[in-house]
């Protein structure tokens, strides 16, 4: 009625036929249990992503697990072989889009069944308006270099239009800064 830790109780009954004067032997095998995990990676770089949360559902139970520094969300429960588990991402890592599908896993005895989930970075638009005269005059044809927060260049020589604006679409979510590289007649670079 109770299997050793890490094994599943064998279902059903074992029938023994005892015959006088003979030793009857029966072997009952227990199936080892298994686990499931999700490995979260960046879609382009294939690097592991920490901070994603997955909701694992099985046998009318659900548990949330967050990926570690190696990008792994390991459901700590040992489950019977053959158990069907569905995982859904409930929180994406910062700067990434939420994976919208569900992941179906089947527990294999004595193993950890793993699925890889790749996430794309979330993108946005960087917009800047250059004005003079305390914000009243739009300044066209002003050049800027755009830098990542770590000081590396993201894009060189972005030029404002006739309204003093520029925008860069499709930029990965993050922190940036702009450095003006030329001034306009009668104005200082800021």
PDB file of C-alpha atoms in Angstrom:
ATOM      1  CA  UNK A   1       0.000   0.000   0.000  1.00  0.00           C
ATOM      2  CA  UNK A   2       3.004   2.284   0.242  1.00  0.00           C
ATOM      3  CA  UNK A   3       5.852   2.461  -2.262  1.00  0.00           C
ATOM      4  CA  UNK A   4       9.398   3.547  -1.427  1.00  0.00           C
ATOM      5  CA  UNK A   5      10.078   7.278  -1.776  1.00  0.00           C
ATOM      6  CA  UNK A   6      10.390   8.216  -5.438  1.00  0.00           C
ATOM      7  CA  UNK A   7       8.288   5.287  -6.657  1.00  0.00           C
ATOM      8  CA  UNK A   8       4.637   4.790  -7.534  1.00  0.00           C
ATOM      9  CA  UNK A   9       2.455   2.232  -5.804  1.00  0.00           C
ATOM     10  CA  UNK A  10       1.644  -0.561  -8.250  1.00  0.00           C
ATOM     11  CA  UNK A  11      -2.041  -0.510  -9.090  1.00  0.00           C
ATOM     12  CA  UNK A  12      -4.173  -3.613  -9.179  1.00  0.00           C
ATOM     13  CA  UNK A  13      -3.703  -6.869  -7.362  1.00  0.00           C
ATOM     14  CA  UNK A  14      -1.185  -9.660  -7.589  1.00  0.00           C
ATOM     15  CA  UNK A  15      -2.712 -13.136  -7.447  1.00  0.00           C
ATOM     16  CA  UNK A  16      -0.759 -15.900  -5.725  1.00  0.00           C
ATOM     17  CA  UNK A  17      -1.662 -19.557  -5.830  1.00  0.00           C
ATOM     18  CA  UNK A  18      -0.309 -21.335  -2.762  1.00  0.00           C
ATOM     19  CA  UNK A  19       0.264 -25.053  -3.303  1.00  0.00           C
ATOM     20  CA  UNK A  20       1.122 -27.320  -0.414  1.00  0.00           C
ATOM     21  CA  UNK A  21       4.825 -28.021   0.078  1.00  0.00           C
ATOM     22  CA  UNK A  22       6.047 -25.378  -2.393  1.00  0.00           C
ATOM     23  CA  UNK A  23       7.412 -21.848  -1.947  1.00  0.00           C
ATOM     24  CA  UNK A  24       5.484 -19.319  -3.992  1.00  0.00           C
ATOM     25  CA  UNK A  25       7.383 -16.192  -5.073  1.00  0.00           C
ATOM     26  CA  UNK A  26       5.905 -13.097  -6.687  1.00  0.00           C
ATOM     27  CA  UNK A  27       7.717 -10.020  -7.917  1.00  0.00           C
ATOM     28  CA  UNK A  28       5.889  -6.715  -7.804  1.00  0.00           C
ATOM     29  CA  UNK A  29       7.715  -3.862  -9.524  1.00  0.00           C
ATOM     30  CA  UNK A  30       7.200  -0.267  -8.550  1.00  0.00           C
ATOM     31  CA  UNK A  31       7.520   2.380 -11.270  1.00  0.00           C
ATOM     32  CA  UNK A  32       9.906   5.233 -10.451  1.00  0.00           C
ATOM     33  CA  UNK A  33       8.360   8.696 -10.343  1.00  0.00           C
ATOM     34  CA  UNK A  34       9.597  11.622 -12.417  1.00  0.00           C
ATOM     35  CA  UNK A  35       9.613  15.413 -12.562  1.00  0.00           C
ATOM     36  CA  UNK A  36       8.965  18.131 -15.130  1.00  0.00           C
ATOM     37  CA  UNK A  37      10.724  21.388 -15.860  1.00  0.00           C
ATOM     38  CA  UNK A  38      10.695  24.297 -18.290  1.00  0.00           C
ATOM     39  CA  UNK A  39      13.894  25.901 -19.570  1.00  0.00           C
ATOM     40  CA  UNK A  40      13.355  29.522 -20.607  1.00  0.00           C
ATOM     41  CA  UNK A  41      15.714  30.989 -23.236  1.00  0.00           C
ATOM     42  CA  UNK A  42      16.095  34.156 -25.312  1.00  0.00           C
ATOM     43  CA  UNK A  43      14.727  33.506 -28.807  1.00  0.00           C
ATOM     44  CA  UNK A  44      17.769  34.953 -30.606  1.00  0.00           C
ATOM     45  CA  UNK A  45      20.764  34.489 -28.307  1.00  0.00           C
ATOM     46  CA  UNK A  46      19.555  31.181 -26.774  1.00  0.00           C
ATOM     47  CA  UNK A  47      20.804  32.491 -23.398  1.00  0.00           C
ATOM     48  CA  UNK A  48      18.852  31.309 -20.300  1.00  0.00           C
ATOM     49  CA  UNK A  49      16.305  33.737 -18.839  1.00  0.00           C
ATOM     50  CA  UNK A  50      15.716  34.090 -15.101  1.00  0.00           C
ATOM     51  CA  UNK A  51      12.519  35.571 -13.693  1.00  0.00           C
ATOM     52  CA  UNK A  52       9.853  33.868 -15.835  1.00  0.00           C
ATOM     53  CA  UNK A  53       7.002  32.344 -13.809  1.00  0.00           C
ATOM     54  CA  UNK A  54       5.167  29.220 -14.973  1.00  0.00           C
ATOM     55  CA  UNK A  55       1.963  27.739 -13.588  1.00  0.00           C
ATOM     56  CA  UNK A  56       2.126  23.921 -13.668  1.00  0.00           C
ATOM     57  CA  UNK A  57      -1.261  22.141 -13.562  1.00  0.00           C
ATOM     58  CA  UNK A  58      -1.767  18.403 -12.952  1.00  0.00           C
ATOM     59  CA  UNK A  59      -4.203  16.105 -11.115  1.00  0.00           C
ATOM     60  CA  UNK A  60      -6.470  19.040 -10.064  1.00  0.00           C
ATOM     61  CA  UNK A  61      -3.430  20.787  -8.550  1.00  0.00           C
ATOM     62  CA  UNK A  62      -1.487  23.815  -9.702  1.00  0.00           C
ATOM     63  CA  UNK A  63       1.776  25.370  -8.576  1.00  0.00           C
ATOM     64  CA  UNK A  64       3.767  28.383  -9.763  1.00  0.00           C
ATOM     65  CA  UNK A  65       7.538  28.139 -10.189  1.00  0.00           C
ATOM     66  CA  UNK A  66       9.942  30.910 -11.276  1.00  0.00           C
ATOM     67  CA  UNK A  67      12.979  30.259 -13.465  1.00  0.00           C
ATOM     68  CA  UNK A  68      16.364  30.471 -11.750  1.00  0.00           C
ATOM     69  CA  UNK A  69      19.613  31.998 -13.062  1.00  0.00           C
ATOM     70  CA  UNK A  70      19.994  29.012 -15.409  1.00  0.00           C
ATOM     71  CA  UNK A  71      16.520  29.660 -16.855  1.00  0.00           C
ATOM     72  CA  UNK A  72      15.049  26.522 -15.264  1.00  0.00           C
ATOM     73  CA  UNK A  73      11.653  26.225 -13.566  1.00  0.00           C
ATOM     74  CA  UNK A  74      11.676  22.773 -11.944  1.00  0.00           C
ATOM     75  CA  UNK A  75       8.392  21.571 -10.467  1.00  0.00           C
ATOM     76  CA  UNK A  76       9.576  20.203  -7.104  1.00  0.00           C
ATOM     77  CA  UNK A  77       6.890  17.499  -6.886  1.00  0.00           C
ATOM     78  CA  UNK A  78       7.740  13.955  -7.911  1.00  0.00           C
ATOM     79  CA  UNK A  79       4.857  12.668 -10.015  1.00  0.00           C
ATOM     80  CA  UNK A  80       3.705   9.268 -11.188  1.00  0.00           C
ATOM     81  CA  UNK A  81       4.884   8.172 -14.612  1.00  0.00           C
ATOM     82  CA  UNK A  82       2.288   9.013 -17.231  1.00  0.00           C
ATOM     83  CA  UNK A  83       0.945  12.059 -15.368  1.00  0.00           C
ATOM     84  CA  UNK A  84      -0.070  14.812 -17.797  1.00  0.00           C
ATOM     85  CA  UNK A  85       1.168  18.290 -16.831  1.00  0.00           C
ATOM     86  CA  UNK A  86       0.273  21.568 -18.528  1.00  0.00           C
ATOM     87  CA  UNK A  87       2.424  24.658 -17.999  1.00  0.00           C
ATOM     88  CA  UNK A  88       1.485  28.254 -18.807  1.00  0.00           C
ATOM     89  CA  UNK A  89       3.774  31.267 -18.480  1.00  0.00           C
ATOM     90  CA  UNK A  90       2.128  33.766 -16.114  1.00  0.00           C
ATOM     91  CA  UNK A  91       4.963  36.323 -15.931  1.00  0.00           C
ATOM     92  CA  UNK A  92       7.656  37.026 -18.514  1.00  0.00           C
ATOM     93  CA  UNK A  93      11.135  38.236 -17.573  1.00  0.00           C
ATOM     94  CA  UNK A  94      11.546  42.019 -17.687  1.00  0.00           C
ATOM     95  CA  UNK A  95      11.919  43.206 -21.286  1.00  0.00           C
ATOM     96  CA  UNK A  96      10.378  40.078 -22.813  1.00  0.00           C
ATOM     97  CA  UNK A  97       6.996  39.172 -24.251  1.00  0.00           C
ATOM     98  CA  UNK A  98       4.795  36.652 -22.435  1.00  0.00           C
ATOM     99  CA  UNK A  99       4.674  33.216 -24.109  1.00  0.00           C
ATOM    100  CA  UNK A 100       1.000  32.855 -25.025  1.00  0.00           C
ATOM    101  CA  UNK A 101       0.756  29.102 -25.607  1.00  0.00           C
ATOM    102  CA  UNK A 102       0.572  26.224 -23.186  1.00  0.00           C
ATOM    103  CA  UNK A 103       3.193  23.516 -22.816  1.00  0.00           C
ATOM    104  CA  UNK A 104       2.048  19.908 -22.421  1.00  0.00           C
ATOM    105  CA  UNK A 105       4.393  17.469 -20.691  1.00  0.00           C
ATOM    106  CA  UNK A 106       4.041  13.800 -19.774  1.00  0.00           C
ATOM    107  CA  UNK A 107       6.005  12.512 -16.778  1.00  0.00           C
ATOM    108  CA  UNK A 108       8.511   9.753 -17.567  1.00  0.00           C
ATOM    109  CA  UNK A 109       9.443   7.524 -14.630  1.00  0.00           C
ATOM    110  CA  UNK A 110      12.960   8.080 -13.287  1.00  0.00           C
ATOM    111  CA  UNK A 111      13.544  11.169 -15.456  1.00  0.00           C
ATOM    112  CA  UNK A 112      12.981  14.902 -15.581  1.00  0.00           C
ATOM    113  CA  UNK A 113      10.924  15.752 -18.656  1.00  0.00           C
ATOM    114  CA  UNK A 114      11.954  19.186 -19.938  1.00  0.00           C
ATOM    115  CA  UNK A 115      10.517  21.583 -22.500  1.00  0.00           C
ATOM    116  CA  UNK A 116      12.347  24.619 -23.873  1.00  0.00           C
ATOM    117  CA  UNK A 117      10.426  27.870 -24.284  1.00  0.00           C
ATOM    118  CA  UNK A 118      11.993  30.709 -26.282  1.00  0.00           C
ATOM    119  CA  UNK A 119      10.865  34.289 -25.676  1.00  0.00           C
ATOM    120  CA  UNK A 120      11.271  37.283 -27.931  1.00  0.00           C
ATOM    121  CA  UNK A 121      12.299  40.627 -26.523  1.00  0.00           C
ATOM    122  CA  UNK A 122       9.595  43.231 -26.152  1.00  0.00           C
ATOM    123  CA  UNK A 123      10.097  46.243 -28.420  1.00  0.00           C
ATOM    124  CA  UNK A 124       9.109  49.872 -28.204  1.00  0.00           C
ATOM    125  CA  UNK A 125       9.683  53.236 -29.831  1.00  0.00           C
ATOM    126  CA  UNK A 126      12.147  55.888 -28.720  1.00  0.00           C
ATOM    127  CA  UNK A 127      10.926  59.416 -29.611  1.00  0.00           C
ATOM    128  CA  UNK A 128      12.749  62.715 -29.136  1.00  0.00           C
ATOM    129  CA  UNK A 129      11.842  66.322 -29.930  1.00  0.00           C
ATOM    130  CA  UNK A 130      14.550  69.001 -30.171  1.00  0.00           C
ATOM    131  CA  UNK A 131      13.429  72.566 -29.527  1.00  0.00           C
ATOM    132  CA  UNK A 132      15.051  75.944 -28.887  1.00  0.00           C
ATOM    133  CA  UNK A 133      13.708  79.182 -27.407  1.00  0.00           C
ATOM    134  CA  UNK A 134      12.543  77.519 -24.202  1.00  0.00           C
ATOM    135  CA  UNK A 135      10.676  74.828 -26.083  1.00  0.00           C
ATOM    136  CA  UNK A 136       8.901  77.041 -28.630  1.00  0.00           C
ATOM    137  CA  UNK A 137      10.970  76.568 -31.806  1.00  0.00           C
ATOM    138  CA  UNK A 138      11.402  73.123 -33.408  1.00  0.00           C
ATOM    139  CA  UNK A 139      14.973  72.502 -34.521  1.00  0.00           C
ATOM    140  CA  UNK A 140      15.377  70.360 -37.667  1.00  0.00           C
ATOM    141  CA  UNK A 141      18.504  68.547 -38.873  1.00  0.00           C
ATOM    142  CA  UNK A 142      20.027  68.061 -35.424  1.00  0.00           C
ATOM    143  CA  UNK A 143      22.117  64.879 -35.146  1.00  0.00           C
ATOM    144  CA  UNK A 144      22.108  62.571 -32.129  1.00  0.00           C
ATOM    145  CA  UNK A 145      23.922  59.388 -31.203  1.00  0.00           C
ATOM    146  CA  UNK A 146      21.838  56.923 -29.174  1.00  0.00           C
ATOM    147  CA  UNK A 147      23.589  54.881 -26.486  1.00  0.00           C
ATOM    148  CA  UNK A 148      22.623  51.841 -24.438  1.00  0.00           C
ATOM    149  CA  UNK A 149      22.636  52.453 -20.688  1.00  0.00           C
ATOM    150  CA  UNK A 150      26.011  50.681 -20.424  1.00  0.00           C
ATOM    151  CA  UNK A 151      27.604  53.323 -22.690  1.00  0.00           C
ATOM    152  CA  UNK A 152      27.797  51.250 -25.864  1.00  0.00           C
ATOM    153  CA  UNK A 153      26.498  52.846 -29.034  1.00  0.00           C
ATOM    154  CA  UNK A 154      23.067  51.715 -30.207  1.00  0.00           C
ATOM    155  CA  UNK A 155      22.673  53.963 -33.281  1.00  0.00           C
ATOM    156  CA  UNK A 156      24.797  56.756 -34.752  1.00  0.00           C
ATOM    157  CA  UNK A 157      23.698  59.959 -36.455  1.00  0.00           C
ATOM    158  CA  UNK A 158      19.932  60.040 -35.952  1.00  0.00           C
ATOM    159  CA  UNK A 159      18.649  63.301 -37.489  1.00  0.00           C
ATOM    160  CA  UNK A 160      15.596  65.320 -36.435  1.00  0.00           C
ATOM    161  CA  UNK A 161      12.977  66.041 -39.111  1.00  0.00           C
ATOM    162  CA  UNK A 162      11.508  69.464 -40.016  1.00  0.00           C
ATOM    163  CA  UNK A 163       9.431  69.387 -36.827  1.00  0.00           C
ATOM    164  CA  UNK A 164      12.487  68.707 -34.674  1.00  0.00           C
ATOM    165  CA  UNK A 165      11.437  65.086 -34.102  1.00  0.00           C
ATOM    166  CA  UNK A 166      12.862  61.649 -34.626  1.00  0.00           C
ATOM    167  CA  UNK A 167      11.675  58.225 -33.575  1.00  0.00           C
ATOM    168  CA  UNK A 168      13.270  54.791 -33.614  1.00  0.00           C
ATOM    169  CA  UNK A 169      10.798  51.916 -33.790  1.00  0.00           C
ATOM    170  CA  UNK A 170      11.463  48.322 -32.833  1.00  0.00           C
ATOM    171  CA  UNK A 171      13.960  49.073 -30.089  1.00  0.00           C
ATOM    172  CA  UNK A 172      14.373  46.480 -27.345  1.00  0.00           C
ATOM    173  CA  UNK A 173      12.825  47.615 -24.062  1.00  0.00           C
ATOM    174  CA  UNK A 174      15.527  49.145 -21.888  1.00  0.00           C
ATOM    175  CA  UNK A 175      17.282  52.342 -20.893  1.00  0.00           C
ATOM    176  CA  UNK A 176      19.027  54.586 -23.412  1.00  0.00           C
ATOM    177  CA  UNK A 177      20.430  58.094 -23.610  1.00  0.00           C
ATOM    178  CA  UNK A 178      20.908  60.525 -26.521  1.00  0.00           C
ATOM    179  CA  UNK A 179      23.937  62.727 -27.135  1.00  0.00           C
ATOM    180  CA  UNK A 180      23.565  65.697 -29.476  1.00  0.00           C
ATOM    181  CA  UNK A 181      26.448  65.719 -31.953  1.00  0.00           C
ATOM    182  CA  UNK A 182      25.835  69.033 -33.767  1.00  0.00           C
ATOM    183  CA  UNK A 183      24.095  72.306 -32.975  1.00  0.00           C
ATOM    184  CA  UNK A 184      21.911  74.547 -35.063  1.00  0.00           C
ATOM    185  CA  UNK A 185      22.703  78.124 -36.102  1.00  0.00           C
ATOM    186  CA  UNK A 186      22.435  80.344 -33.022  1.00  0.00           C
ATOM    187  CA  UNK A 187      21.831  77.452 -30.570  1.00  0.00           C
ATOM    188  CA  UNK A 188      24.189  75.491 -28.397  1.00  0.00           C
ATOM    189  CA  UNK A 189      24.213  71.711 -28.332  1.00  0.00           C
ATOM    190  CA  UNK A 190      22.545  70.361 -25.203  1.00  0.00           C
TER     191      UNK A 190
END
